Short mmCIF file of C-alpha atoms in Angstrom, two decimals:
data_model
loop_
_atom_site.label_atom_id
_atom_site.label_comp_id
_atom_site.label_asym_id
_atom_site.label_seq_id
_atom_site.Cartn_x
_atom_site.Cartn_y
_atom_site.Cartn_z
CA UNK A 1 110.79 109.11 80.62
CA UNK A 2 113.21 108.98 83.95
CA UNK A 3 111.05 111.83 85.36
CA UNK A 4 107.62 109.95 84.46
CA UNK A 5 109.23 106.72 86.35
CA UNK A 6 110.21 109.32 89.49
CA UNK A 7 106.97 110.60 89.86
CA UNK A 8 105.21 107.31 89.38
CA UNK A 9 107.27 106.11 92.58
CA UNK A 10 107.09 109.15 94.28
CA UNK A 11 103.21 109.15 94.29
CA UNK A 12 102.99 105.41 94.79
CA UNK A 13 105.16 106.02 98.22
CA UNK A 14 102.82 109.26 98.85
CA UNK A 15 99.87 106.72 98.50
CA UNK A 16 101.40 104.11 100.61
CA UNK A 17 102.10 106.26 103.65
CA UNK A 18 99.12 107.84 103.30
CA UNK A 19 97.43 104.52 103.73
CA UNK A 20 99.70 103.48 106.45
CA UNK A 21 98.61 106.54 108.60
CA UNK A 22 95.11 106.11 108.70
CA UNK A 23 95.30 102.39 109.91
CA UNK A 24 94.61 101.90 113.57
CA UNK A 25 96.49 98.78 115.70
CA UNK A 26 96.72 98.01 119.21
CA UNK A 27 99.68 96.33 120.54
CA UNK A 28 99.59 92.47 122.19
CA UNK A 29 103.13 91.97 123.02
CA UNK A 30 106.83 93.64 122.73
CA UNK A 31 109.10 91.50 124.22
CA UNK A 32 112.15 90.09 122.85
CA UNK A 33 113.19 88.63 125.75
CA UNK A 34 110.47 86.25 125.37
CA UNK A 35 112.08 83.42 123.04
CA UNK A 36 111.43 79.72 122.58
CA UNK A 37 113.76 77.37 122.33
CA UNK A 38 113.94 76.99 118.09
CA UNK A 39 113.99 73.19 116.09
CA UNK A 40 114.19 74.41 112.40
CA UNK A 41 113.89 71.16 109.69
CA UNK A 42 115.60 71.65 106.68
CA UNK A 43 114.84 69.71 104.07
CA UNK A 44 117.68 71.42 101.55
CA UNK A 45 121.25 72.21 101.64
CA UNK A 46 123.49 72.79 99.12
CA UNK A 47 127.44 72.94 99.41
CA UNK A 48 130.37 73.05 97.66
CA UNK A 49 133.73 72.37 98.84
CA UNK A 50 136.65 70.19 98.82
CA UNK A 51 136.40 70.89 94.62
CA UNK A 52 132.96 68.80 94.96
CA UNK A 53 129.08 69.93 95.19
CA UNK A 54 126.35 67.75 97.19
CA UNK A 55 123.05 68.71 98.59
CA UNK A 56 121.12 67.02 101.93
CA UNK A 57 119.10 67.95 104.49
CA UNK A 58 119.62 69.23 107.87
CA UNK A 59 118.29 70.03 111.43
CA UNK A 60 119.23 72.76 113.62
CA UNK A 61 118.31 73.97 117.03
CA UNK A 62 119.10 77.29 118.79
CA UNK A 63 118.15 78.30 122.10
CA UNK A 64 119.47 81.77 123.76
CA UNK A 65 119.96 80.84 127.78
CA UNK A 66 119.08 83.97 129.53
CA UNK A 67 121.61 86.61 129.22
CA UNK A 68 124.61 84.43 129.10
CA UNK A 69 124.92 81.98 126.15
CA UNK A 70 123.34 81.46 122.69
CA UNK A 71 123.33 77.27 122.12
CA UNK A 72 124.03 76.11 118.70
CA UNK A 73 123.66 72.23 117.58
CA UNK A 74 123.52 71.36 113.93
CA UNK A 75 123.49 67.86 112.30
CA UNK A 76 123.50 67.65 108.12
CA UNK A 77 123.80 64.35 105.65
CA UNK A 78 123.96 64.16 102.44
CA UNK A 79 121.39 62.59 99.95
CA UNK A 80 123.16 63.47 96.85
CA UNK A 81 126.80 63.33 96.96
CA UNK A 82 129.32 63.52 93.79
CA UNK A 83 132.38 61.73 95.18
CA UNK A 84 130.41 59.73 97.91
CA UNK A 85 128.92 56.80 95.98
CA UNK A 86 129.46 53.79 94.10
CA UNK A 87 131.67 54.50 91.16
CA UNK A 88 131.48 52.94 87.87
CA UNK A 89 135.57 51.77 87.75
CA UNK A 90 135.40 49.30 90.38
CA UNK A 91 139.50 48.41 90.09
CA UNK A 92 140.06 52.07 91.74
CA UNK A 93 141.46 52.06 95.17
CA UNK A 94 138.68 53.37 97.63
CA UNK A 95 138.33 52.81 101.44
CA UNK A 96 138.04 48.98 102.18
CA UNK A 97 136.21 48.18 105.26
CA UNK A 98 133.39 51.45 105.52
CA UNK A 99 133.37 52.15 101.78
CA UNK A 100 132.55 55.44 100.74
CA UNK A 101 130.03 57.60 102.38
CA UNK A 102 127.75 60.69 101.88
CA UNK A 103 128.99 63.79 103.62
CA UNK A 104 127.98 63.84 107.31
CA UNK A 105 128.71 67.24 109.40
CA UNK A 106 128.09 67.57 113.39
CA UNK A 107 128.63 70.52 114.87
CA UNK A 108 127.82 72.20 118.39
CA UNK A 109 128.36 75.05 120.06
CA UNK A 110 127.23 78.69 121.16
CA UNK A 111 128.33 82.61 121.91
CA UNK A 112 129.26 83.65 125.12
CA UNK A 113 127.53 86.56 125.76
CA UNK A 114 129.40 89.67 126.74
CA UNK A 115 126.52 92.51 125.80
CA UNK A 116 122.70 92.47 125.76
CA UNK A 117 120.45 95.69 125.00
CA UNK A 118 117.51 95.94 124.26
CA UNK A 119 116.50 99.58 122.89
CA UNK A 120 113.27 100.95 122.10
CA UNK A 121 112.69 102.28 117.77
CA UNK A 122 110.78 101.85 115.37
CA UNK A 123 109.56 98.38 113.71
CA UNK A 124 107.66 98.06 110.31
CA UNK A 125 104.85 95.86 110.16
CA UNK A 126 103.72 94.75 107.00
CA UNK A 127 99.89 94.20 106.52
CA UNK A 128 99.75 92.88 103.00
CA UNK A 129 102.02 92.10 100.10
CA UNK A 130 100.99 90.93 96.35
CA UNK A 131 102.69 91.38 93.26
CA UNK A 132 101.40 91.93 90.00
CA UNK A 133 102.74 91.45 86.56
CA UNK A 134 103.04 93.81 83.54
CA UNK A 135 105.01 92.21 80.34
CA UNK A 136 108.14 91.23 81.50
CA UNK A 137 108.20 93.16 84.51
CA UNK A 138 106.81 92.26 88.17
CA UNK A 139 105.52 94.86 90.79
CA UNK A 140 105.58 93.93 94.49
CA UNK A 141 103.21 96.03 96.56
CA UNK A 142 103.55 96.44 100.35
CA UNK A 143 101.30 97.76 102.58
CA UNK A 144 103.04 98.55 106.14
CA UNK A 145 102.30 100.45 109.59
CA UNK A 146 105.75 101.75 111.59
CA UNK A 147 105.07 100.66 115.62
CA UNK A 148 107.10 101.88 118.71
CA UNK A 149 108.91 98.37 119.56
CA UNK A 150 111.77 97.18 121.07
CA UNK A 151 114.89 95.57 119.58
CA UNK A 152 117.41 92.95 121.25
CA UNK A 153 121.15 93.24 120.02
CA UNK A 154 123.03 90.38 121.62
CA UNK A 155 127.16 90.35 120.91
CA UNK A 156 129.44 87.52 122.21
CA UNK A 157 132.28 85.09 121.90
CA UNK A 158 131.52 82.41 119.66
CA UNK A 159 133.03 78.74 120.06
CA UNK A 160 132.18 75.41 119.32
CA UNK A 161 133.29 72.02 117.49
CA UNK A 162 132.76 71.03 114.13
CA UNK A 163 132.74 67.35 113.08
CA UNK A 164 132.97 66.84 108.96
CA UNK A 165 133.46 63.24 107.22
CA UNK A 166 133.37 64.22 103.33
CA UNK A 167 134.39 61.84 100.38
CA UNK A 168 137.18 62.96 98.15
CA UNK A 169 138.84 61.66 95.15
CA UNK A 170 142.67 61.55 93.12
CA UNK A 171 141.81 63.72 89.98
CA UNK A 172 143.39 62.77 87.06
CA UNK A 173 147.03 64.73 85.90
CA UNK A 174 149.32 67.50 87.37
CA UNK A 175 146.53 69.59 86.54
CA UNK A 176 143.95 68.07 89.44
CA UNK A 177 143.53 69.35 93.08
CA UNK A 178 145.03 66.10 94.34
CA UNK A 179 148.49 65.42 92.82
CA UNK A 180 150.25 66.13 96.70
CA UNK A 181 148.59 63.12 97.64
CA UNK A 182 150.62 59.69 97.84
CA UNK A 183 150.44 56.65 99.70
CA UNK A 184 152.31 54.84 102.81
CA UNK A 185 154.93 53.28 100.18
CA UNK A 186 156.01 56.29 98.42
CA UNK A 187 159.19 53.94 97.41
CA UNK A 188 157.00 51.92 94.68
CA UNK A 189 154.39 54.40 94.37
CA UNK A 190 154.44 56.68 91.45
CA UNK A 191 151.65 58.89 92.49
CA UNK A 192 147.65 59.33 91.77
CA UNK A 193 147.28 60.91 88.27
CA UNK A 194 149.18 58.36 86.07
CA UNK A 195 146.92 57.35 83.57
CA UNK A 196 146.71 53.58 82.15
CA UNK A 197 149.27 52.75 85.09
CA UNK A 198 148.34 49.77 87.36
CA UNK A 199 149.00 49.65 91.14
CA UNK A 200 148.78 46.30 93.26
CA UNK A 201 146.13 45.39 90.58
CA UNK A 202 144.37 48.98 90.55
CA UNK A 203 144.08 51.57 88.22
CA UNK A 204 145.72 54.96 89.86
CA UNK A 205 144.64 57.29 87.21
CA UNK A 206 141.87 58.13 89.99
CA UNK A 207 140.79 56.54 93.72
CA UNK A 208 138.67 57.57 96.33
CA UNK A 209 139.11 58.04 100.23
CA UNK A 210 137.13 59.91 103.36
CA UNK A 211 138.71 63.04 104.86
CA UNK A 212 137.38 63.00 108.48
CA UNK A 213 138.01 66.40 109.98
CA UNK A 214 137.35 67.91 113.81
CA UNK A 215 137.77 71.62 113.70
CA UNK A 216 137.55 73.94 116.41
CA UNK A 217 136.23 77.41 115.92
CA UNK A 218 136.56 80.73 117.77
CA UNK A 219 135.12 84.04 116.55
CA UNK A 220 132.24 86.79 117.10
CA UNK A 221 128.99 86.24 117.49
CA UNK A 222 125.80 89.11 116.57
CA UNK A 223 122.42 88.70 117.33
CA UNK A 224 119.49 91.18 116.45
CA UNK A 225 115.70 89.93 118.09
CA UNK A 226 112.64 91.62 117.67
CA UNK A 227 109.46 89.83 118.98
CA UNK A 228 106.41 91.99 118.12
CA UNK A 229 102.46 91.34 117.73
CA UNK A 230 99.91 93.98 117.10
CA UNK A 231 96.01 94.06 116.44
CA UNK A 232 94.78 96.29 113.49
CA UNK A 233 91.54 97.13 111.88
CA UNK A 234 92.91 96.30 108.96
CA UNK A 235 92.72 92.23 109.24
CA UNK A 236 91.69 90.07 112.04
CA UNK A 237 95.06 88.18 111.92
CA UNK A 238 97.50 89.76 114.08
CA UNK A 239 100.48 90.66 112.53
CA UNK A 240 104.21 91.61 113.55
CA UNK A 241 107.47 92.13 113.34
CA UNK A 242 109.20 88.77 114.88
CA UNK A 243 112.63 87.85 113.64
CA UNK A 244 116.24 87.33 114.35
CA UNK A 245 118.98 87.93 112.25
CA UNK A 246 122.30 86.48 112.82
CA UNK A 247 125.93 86.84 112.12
CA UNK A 248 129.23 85.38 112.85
CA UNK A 249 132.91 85.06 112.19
CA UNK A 250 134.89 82.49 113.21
CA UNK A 251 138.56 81.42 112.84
CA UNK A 252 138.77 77.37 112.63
CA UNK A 253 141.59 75.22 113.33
CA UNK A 254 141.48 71.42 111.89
CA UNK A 255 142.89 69.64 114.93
CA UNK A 256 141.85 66.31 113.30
CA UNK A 257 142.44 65.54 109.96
CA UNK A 258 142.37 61.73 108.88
CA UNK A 259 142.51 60.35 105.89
CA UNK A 260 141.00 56.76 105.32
CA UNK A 261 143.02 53.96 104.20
CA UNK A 262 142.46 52.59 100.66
CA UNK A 263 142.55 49.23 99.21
CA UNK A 264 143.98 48.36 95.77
CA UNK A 265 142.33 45.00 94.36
CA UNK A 266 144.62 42.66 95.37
CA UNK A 267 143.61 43.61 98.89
CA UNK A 268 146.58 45.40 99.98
CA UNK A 269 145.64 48.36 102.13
CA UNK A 270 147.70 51.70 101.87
CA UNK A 271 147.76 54.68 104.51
CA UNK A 272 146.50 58.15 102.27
CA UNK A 273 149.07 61.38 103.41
CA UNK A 274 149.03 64.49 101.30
CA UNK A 275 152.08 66.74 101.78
CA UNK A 276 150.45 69.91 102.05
CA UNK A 277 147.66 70.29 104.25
CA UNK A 278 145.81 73.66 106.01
CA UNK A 279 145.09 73.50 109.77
CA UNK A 280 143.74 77.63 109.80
CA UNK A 281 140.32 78.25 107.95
CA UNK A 282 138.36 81.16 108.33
CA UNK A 283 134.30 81.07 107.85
CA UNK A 284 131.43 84.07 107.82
CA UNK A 285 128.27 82.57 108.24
CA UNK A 286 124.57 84.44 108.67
CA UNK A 287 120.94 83.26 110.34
CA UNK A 288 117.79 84.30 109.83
CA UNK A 289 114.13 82.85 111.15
CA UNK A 290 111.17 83.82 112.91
CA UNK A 291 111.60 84.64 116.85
CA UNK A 292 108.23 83.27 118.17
CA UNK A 293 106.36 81.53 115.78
CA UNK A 294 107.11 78.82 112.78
CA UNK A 295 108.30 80.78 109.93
CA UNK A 296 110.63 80.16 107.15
CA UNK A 297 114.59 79.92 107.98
CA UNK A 298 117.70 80.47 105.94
CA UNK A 299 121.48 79.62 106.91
CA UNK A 300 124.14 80.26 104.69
CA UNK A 301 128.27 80.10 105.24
CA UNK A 302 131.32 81.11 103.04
CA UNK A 303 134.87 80.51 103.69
CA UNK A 304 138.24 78.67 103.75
CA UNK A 305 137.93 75.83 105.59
CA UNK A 306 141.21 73.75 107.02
CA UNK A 307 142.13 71.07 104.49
CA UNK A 308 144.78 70.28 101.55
CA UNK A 309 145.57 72.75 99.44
CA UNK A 310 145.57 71.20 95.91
CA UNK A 311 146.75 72.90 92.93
CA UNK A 312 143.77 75.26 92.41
CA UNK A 313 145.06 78.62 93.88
CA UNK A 314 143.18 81.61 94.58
CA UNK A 315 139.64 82.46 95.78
CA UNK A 316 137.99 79.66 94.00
CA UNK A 317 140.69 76.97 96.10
CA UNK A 318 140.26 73.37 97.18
CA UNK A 319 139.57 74.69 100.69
CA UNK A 320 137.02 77.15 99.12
CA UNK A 321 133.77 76.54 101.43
CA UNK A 322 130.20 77.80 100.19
CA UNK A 323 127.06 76.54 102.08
CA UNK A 324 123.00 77.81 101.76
CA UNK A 325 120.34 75.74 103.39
CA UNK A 326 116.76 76.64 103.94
CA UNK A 327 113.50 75.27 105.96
CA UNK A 328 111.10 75.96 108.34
CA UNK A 329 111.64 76.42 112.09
CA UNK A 330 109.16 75.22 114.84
CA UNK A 331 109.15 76.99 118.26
CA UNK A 332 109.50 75.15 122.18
CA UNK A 333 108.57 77.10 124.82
CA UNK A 334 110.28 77.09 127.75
CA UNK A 335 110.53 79.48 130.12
CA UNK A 336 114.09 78.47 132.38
CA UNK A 337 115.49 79.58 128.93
CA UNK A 338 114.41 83.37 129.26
CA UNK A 339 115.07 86.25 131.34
CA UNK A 340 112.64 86.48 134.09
CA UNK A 341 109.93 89.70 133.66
CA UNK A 342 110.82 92.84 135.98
CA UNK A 343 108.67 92.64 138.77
CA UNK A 344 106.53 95.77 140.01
CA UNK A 345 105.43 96.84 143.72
#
């Protein structure tokens, strides 16, 4: 059986490069230099951190400046937000004046660019792709040409600001992520957690408050273009190869964190403070989307981002940062963004 299933892919791969050879293509343009300015829409993100799960929508825009800095600007808000919303215990302390919110995140930036190649190899272009179905199984075929083309591999120092206002609430016990937190009159205050206990009128089994955090972020920044168009005889749409992939890692330091006051029901407001808070995070985060034309675009982030530790340890922490958005991306030209084309004599 394992040697009728080797064969059976050896001979399909036999097939497919036999095909590939025979098809004939002209090439339009190879030049990954060339990039537009890049609005992607997002109309889906989903997150988890600070022990809670929401999902929102986003917009991003890139733009690579020459040979000297990649730009960066992101804005994301919430639509559907576990801990930022009206709760159904209205006696538990929450902010006062702003309420609670949906999580809103700002953040801007780029990569200082300290290497930019661009080396000639070899790109696949794929011609067609369908997938058929057998039982329970599903077969993707590809058909594909391999073009002489040129790829862009960009490295630099990344930096930026990141802006984060994200709802939070007192979980219930010593065994919730929030038992370190406490109030401005510790004296009188017996702590968050203490269930069927009464506070200034409140119930402190639970509350709510807003964590606004600025972080700052240093790290490395990778970029990989390839901006390819070719005419075949094998369709009258021109295909390609015209993507960007890219990666960073970044080391972020909460130099703001503020928590919101709360107010109990009798109106008395209380400072939040939690004993045992994070400034250092650490993120990995990776881009993909199409280089010249609107195509589909994916984001996604993991990490440890600065915040209170709480008393779930490990991987799976408080401060335990997971993030995946996808959309489409729509291209700007414009051409003081690009390196200027060698000129001949």
């Amino acid at each position: 059986m394992k040697k009728q299933i080797l064969f059976t892919l050896l001979g399909s791969w036999i097939v497919l490069f036999s095909q590939a050879q025979t098809v004939n293509y002209k090439v339009l343009k190879d030049d990954p230099n060339d990039l537009p300015l890049q609005l992607s829409l997002d109309p889906f993100y989903a997150e988890m951190s600070g022990g809670s799960a929401r999902l929102g929508w986003g917009l991003r825009v890139t733009a690579l400046f020459r040979k000297i800095v990649v730009f960066n600007f992101d804005i994301r808000k919430a639509y559907l937000d576990v801990e930022g919303r009206q709760h159904v215990n209205g006696s538990l302390m929450s902010p006062g004046t702003d309420g609670l919110k949906k999580q809103t995140v700002i953040e801007g930036g780029g990569a200082l660019t300290f290497s930019d190649k661009t080396k000639s190899t070899y790109l696949s272009v794929v011609l067609s792709s369908s997938t058929t179905t057998s039982g329970n199984y599903q077969t993707t075929h590809t058909k594909y040409i391999t073009v002489p083309g040129s790829v862009r591999k960009i490295n630099g120092l990344h930096l930026g600001i990141n802006q984060t206002n994200l709802a939070l609430e007192f979980s219930e016990g010593k065994s919730g992520s929030f038992t370190a937190f406490n109030t401005s009159n510790p004296a009188d205050f017996t702590g968050f957690g203490e269930y069927g206990t009464t506070y200034h009128g409140s119930d402190i089994y639970d509350g709510y408050t807003m964590l606004n955090t600025t972080s700052i972020y240093a790290g490395l920044a990778h970029k990989r273009v390839t901006n390819l168009t070719v005419a075949t005889d094998y369709s009258r749409r021109k295909k390609g190869n015209r993507i960007y992939y890219d990666f960073y890692f970044d080391m972020m330091y909460g130099a703001v964190m503020h928590f919101a006051d709360i107010t109990a029901v009798d109106g008395t407001t209380f400072e939040v403070k939690n004993s045992d808070m994070k400034r250092m995070g650490w993120r990995f985060g990776w881009m993909y989307g199409g280089s010249s034309k609107s195509y589909f675009t994916y984001k996604a982030e993991f990490g440890s981002k600065p915040g209170y530790v709480g008393q779930h340890k490990g991987f799976l922490s408080t401060r335990f940062y997971l993030f995946l958005s996808m959309g489409w991306s729509i291209p700007f030209k414009a051409k003081f963004l690009n390196v200027p084309a060698p000129t001949t004599n």
